[in-house]
Coordinates of C-alpha atoms and ligand atoms in Angstrom, one line a residue:
A22 CA -9.4 64.1 24.0
R23 CA -9.6 64.7 20.1
T24 CA -12.4 63.2 18.3
V25 CA -11.1 61.7 15.1
S26 CA -13.5 60.4 12.9
F27 CA -13.2 57.6 10.6
T28 CA -15.0 56.4 7.6
A29 CA -14.7 52.2 7.4
V30 CA -14.6 50.9 3.3
R31 CA -16.1 47.6 3.9
C32 CA -14.2 45.1 1.9
R33 CA -16.5 41.7 2.4
T34 CA -14.0 38.9 2.2
T35 CA -16.2 36.1 2.8
H36 CA -19.7 35.7 2.8
P37 CA -22.3 32.5 3.9
A38 CA -23.5 32.2 0.1
L39 CA -19.6 32.2 -1.2
Q40 CA -18.1 30.2 1.5
R41 CA -19.3 26.7 0.4
N42 CA -16.5 27.3 -2.8
T43 CA -14.4 29.8 -1.2
G44 CA -12.0 27.5 1.2
A45 CA -9.0 28.7 2.9
G46 CA -7.2 30.4 0.3
I47 CA -7.3 33.4 -0.8
R48 CA -9.0 33.6 -4.2
A49 CA -10.8 36.2 -6.1
A50 CA -15.1 36.0 -5.4
R51 CA -18.0 38.0 -7.0
P52 CA -18.8 41.0 -4.5
V53 CA -22.1 40.0 -3.0
A54 CA -24.9 43.1 -3.0
T55 CA -26.1 44.0 0.0
A56 CA -29.1 46.4 -1.4
S57 CA -31.9 47.0 0.3
P58 CA -34.5 45.0 0.0
E59 CA -37.3 45.9 -2.3
P60 CA -40.8 47.0 -1.4
G61 CA -42.4 43.8 0.1
H62 CA -39.7 41.9 0.4
E63 CA -37.9 41.1 3.5
M64 CA -34.3 41.5 3.9
V65 CA -32.8 38.0 5.1
H66 CA -29.5 38.5 7.5
F67 CA -27.2 35.1 7.8
R68 CA -25.3 36.5 10.6
P69 CA -23.7 34.6 12.9
A70 CA -23.8 35.2 16.8
M71 CA -20.3 36.6 16.7
T72 CA -18.7 38.1 13.9
R73 CA -14.5 37.8 13.1
I74 CA -13.7 41.6 11.8
V75 CA -9.9 42.7 10.8
M76 CA -10.2 46.6 11.4
K77 CA -7.2 48.3 9.9
F78 CA -6.4 51.9 11.1
G79 CA -3.7 53.6 8.9
G80 CA -1.4 56.5 9.1
T81 CA -3.3 59.4 10.2
S82 CA -5.4 57.2 12.4
V83 CA -2.2 56.3 14.6
A84 CA -0.8 59.9 14.1
D85 CA -0.6 60.6 17.8
L86 CA -1.1 59.3 21.6
D87 CA -4.8 60.9 21.9
R88 CA -5.6 58.9 18.1
I89 CA -4.3 56.1 19.1
R90 CA -6.6 56.1 22.1
N91 CA -9.3 57.0 20.1
V92 CA -8.3 53.7 17.9
A93 CA -8.0 51.3 20.8
A94 CA -11.7 52.7 22.1
R95 CA -13.0 52.1 18.6
V96 CA -11.6 48.7 18.9
K97 CA -12.9 48.3 22.3
R98 CA -16.5 49.0 21.4
E99 CA -16.3 46.1 18.6
V100 CA -15.0 44.0 21.1
E101 CA -17.9 43.9 24.0
A102 CA -20.0 43.7 21.2
G103 CA -19.4 40.4 20.8
N104 CA -17.2 40.0 18.2
E105 CA -14.1 39.1 17.5
V106 CA -11.6 41.3 16.6
A107 CA -8.1 41.8 15.1
V108 CA -6.3 45.1 14.1
V109 CA -3.6 45.9 11.8
V110 CA -2.1 49.4 11.5
S111 CA 0.1 51.7 9.8
A112 CA 2.9 53.6 10.8
M113 CA 2.8 57.1 12.3
A114 CA 1.4 59.8 9.9
G115 CA 5.0 60.7 7.9
A116 CA 7.2 58.5 9.7
T117 CA 7.5 55.9 6.7
N118 CA 8.6 59.2 4.6
Q119 CA 11.2 60.2 7.1
L120 CA 12.5 56.3 7.2
V121 CA 12.5 56.3 3.3
K122 CA 14.3 59.8 3.2
W123 CA 16.8 58.6 5.4
C124 CA 17.9 55.5 3.4
Q125 CA 18.0 57.6 0.3
E126 CA 19.9 60.1 1.5
L127 CA 22.4 57.8 2.8
S128 CA 23.0 56.1 -0.3
P129 CA 20.6 56.2 -3.1
L130 CA 21.3 52.7 -4.6
H131 CA 20.9 50.9 -1.3
D132 CA 20.4 47.5 -0.3
A133 CA 16.8 46.8 -0.8
R134 CA 17.2 44.3 2.3
E135 CA 18.3 47.0 4.2
Y136 CA 15.6 49.2 3.2
D137 CA 13.3 47.2 4.5
T138 CA 15.1 46.9 7.6
V139 CA 14.6 50.6 8.3
V140 CA 11.3 50.9 6.9
A141 CA 9.7 48.5 8.3
T142 CA 10.1 50.0 11.9
G143 CA 7.4 52.4 11.6
E144 CA 4.7 49.8 12.0
Q145 CA 6.6 48.3 15.0
V146 CA 6.1 51.5 17.0
T147 CA 2.4 51.3 16.7
I148 CA 1.4 48.2 17.1
G149 CA 3.1 48.0 20.6
L150 CA 1.0 51.5 21.3
L151 CA -2.2 50.4 20.2
A152 CA -1.4 46.8 22.2
I153 CA -0.6 49.1 25.3
A154 CA -3.5 51.7 25.0
L155 CA -5.9 48.4 24.5
Q156 CA -4.4 47.1 27.8
A157 CA -4.7 50.3 29.1
A158 CA -8.6 50.0 28.2
G159 CA -8.9 47.1 29.8
I160 CA -8.7 45.0 26.9
D161 CA -6.6 42.1 26.2
A162 CA -4.4 41.9 23.4
R163 CA -0.6 41.4 22.0
S164 CA 1.1 43.1 19.7
W165 CA 3.0 40.6 16.1
Q166 CA 5.3 41.7 13.5
G167 CA 5.0 40.4 10.4
W168 CA 8.2 37.5 10.8
Q169 CA 5.7 36.1 14.2
I170 CA 3.1 35.1 12.6
P171 CA 4.6 34.9 9.6
I172 CA 3.4 36.3 6.7
R173 CA 5.5 34.6 4.3
T174 CA 6.2 36.5 1.1
D175 CA 8.6 36.8 -2.2
D176 CA 12.0 37.6 -2.2
A177 CA 10.8 41.3 -4.0
H178 CA 12.2 43.6 -1.6
G179 CA 10.6 46.9 -1.2
K180 CA 7.5 45.5 -2.9
A181 CA 7.6 41.9 -1.9
R182 CA 3.9 39.7 -2.8
V183 CA 2.1 37.8 0.1
E184 CA 2.6 34.4 -0.5
A185 CA 1.1 32.5 2.8
I186 CA -0.2 33.7 5.8
E187 CA -0.4 31.4 9.3
G188 CA -3.8 32.1 10.6
A189 CA -4.2 29.3 12.9
E190 CA -2.5 30.8 16.2
L191 CA -4.2 34.3 15.6
I192 CA -7.9 32.7 15.4
R193 CA -6.8 30.6 18.4
R194 CA -5.9 33.9 20.4
M195 CA -9.0 35.4 19.5
Q196 CA -11.5 32.6 20.1
S197 CA -9.7 33.1 23.4
G198 CA -10.9 36.7 23.7
Q199 CA -7.6 38.4 22.8
V200 CA -6.9 40.9 20.4
P201 CA -4.3 40.8 18.2
V202 CA -2.6 43.6 16.8
V203 CA -0.6 43.3 13.4
A204 CA 2.1 45.4 12.0
G205 CA 0.9 46.3 8.5
F206 CA 3.2 46.4 5.6
Q207 CA 5.9 43.2 6.7
G208 CA 6.6 40.4 5.9
I209 CA 9.4 37.9 5.9
G210 CA 10.7 36.8 2.9
P211 CA 12.4 33.4 2.1
D212 CA 16.1 34.6 2.6
N213 CA 13.9 34.9 6.3
R214 CA 14.3 38.7 6.2
V215 CA 11.9 41.3 6.7
T216 CA 10.2 42.8 3.4
T217 CA 8.0 45.0 3.2
L218 CA 4.9 45.5 0.5
G219 CA 5.2 48.6 -1.2
R220 CA 4.2 51.6 -0.1
G221 CA 0.2 51.9 1.0
G222 CA 0.6 48.0 2.0
S223 CA -0.8 48.0 5.3
D224 CA -4.1 47.8 3.3
L225 CA -3.2 44.9 1.6
S226 CA -1.7 43.2 4.8
A227 CA -5.6 44.0 5.9
V228 CA -6.6 42.3 3.4
A229 CA -4.9 39.2 3.4
L230 CA -5.1 39.0 6.8
A231 CA -9.1 38.6 6.8
A232 CA -8.5 35.9 4.2
A233 CA -6.2 34.3 6.2
V234 CA -8.2 34.4 9.6
R235 CA -11.5 34.0 8.0
A236 CA -13.0 37.1 8.5
E237 CA -16.2 38.1 7.7
R238 CA -15.7 41.2 7.1
C239 CA -12.3 43.6 6.9
D240 CA -12.9 47.3 7.9
I241 CA -10.4 49.5 6.4
Y242 CA -10.5 53.3 8.9
T243 CA -9.5 56.2 6.0
D244 CA -9.3 60.1 6.6
V245 CA -11.9 60.6 4.3
D246 CA -15.1 60.9 3.8
G247 CA -15.7 58.1 1.4
V248 CA -14.8 56.7 -2.4
Y249 CA -16.2 59.8 -4.8
T250 CA -16.5 59.4 -8.5
T251 CA -13.2 61.6 -9.2
D252 CA -10.7 63.8 -7.0
P253 CA -13.3 66.2 -5.2
R254 CA -10.4 68.4 -4.5
I255 CA -10.1 69.0 -7.8
V256 CA -13.5 68.7 -9.8
P257 CA -16.1 70.5 -7.9
R258 CA -19.2 67.5 -9.2
A259 CA -17.2 64.6 -7.9
R260 CA -20.1 62.8 -5.9
K261 CA -19.3 60.3 -2.9
L262 CA -20.4 56.6 -3.9
E263 CA -22.3 54.8 -1.4
R264 CA -21.5 51.8 -3.1
I265 CA -18.9 50.4 -4.7
S266 CA -17.8 47.1 -6.8
Y267 CA -14.8 45.6 -6.5
E268 CA -14.2 46.1 -10.4
E269 CA -14.7 50.4 -10.1
M270 CA -12.7 50.5 -7.0
L271 CA -10.1 48.8 -8.6
E272 CA -10.4 50.8 -11.8
L273 CA -10.6 54.1 -9.7
A274 CA -7.3 53.0 -7.4
S275 CA -5.3 52.1 -10.3
V276 CA -5.5 55.5 -11.8
G277 CA -4.3 57.0 -8.3
A278 CA -7.5 57.2 -5.8
K279 CA -5.3 57.1 -3.0
V280 CA -8.2 55.4 -1.0
L281 CA -7.1 52.2 -1.2
Q282 CA -4.0 50.3 -2.6
T283 CA -4.5 48.9 -5.6
R284 CA -3.1 45.7 -4.7
S285 CA -5.5 45.5 -2.3
V286 CA -8.3 45.8 -3.9
E287 CA -7.1 43.2 -6.8
L288 CA -7.0 40.4 -3.6
A289 CA -10.1 41.4 -2.2
Ligands
LIG328 N1 3.6 52.8 6.5 C1 3.6 52.2 5.0 C2 3.5 53.3 3.8 O1 3.5 54.7 4.4 C3 2.2 51.2 4.9 C4 1.1 52.1 4.9 O2 0.9 53.2 5.1 O3 0.3 51.3 4.2 O4 3.9 53.1 2.9
MG329 MG1 -3.1 54.2 3.1

């Protein structure tokens, strides 16, 4: 099997120091620095026995069966370390582009509700495949489409906003040792129809889900080795950042860094 290396972008969604006033809702919180301890000072960790994590894998990480097995192995490690894990996946690399193209070819001015019906299918494939791979690796797992949770959105088909996520059942499953494998990008609108969250929307799904299940961490695995000060393919002097604030990441995302979807950073 081929090895794929991943880089985790960690978005701290909740922190013990903030929990007092965060509640269950999704709201902005200042990032909490995790700088190394000053000399002579001891770093104090508030680490619960078990950590609830949302792990998100993008299209290149689930592009073929070997990579899906690799993702399953990665998830298995977190489960075996004693963590409660939910996974969010994108469609296989290239799949969504193909689906979008088919809609456009049939009619440039297509019905946005039918567009969502079509483009949301990519994630249905990968959640099922990853659940199978996890089960084959001895991990209890189950796939979830957006409407099954449900992830409720407004009716802006093609670029819907997340309005609410029912987290209780997923939490219950995680506590009983099952891994929910959740389709990124999908929701259900007020008209009971499938919606999608805009291109790159699985990042947003992961962050919103992390808030809904009160996860300690949302780890976004991606196929680049980090966030740089500018595009390293164009500017050789670009520096890789060890750590980045929400504000800086928001700025980079909004001017076109493809690492994280802008709305996901806003929500985080
Ligand atoms: N599959 C969707 C897209 O290609 C969502 C995502 O990958 O985040 O835009
Ligand atoms: Mg992406």
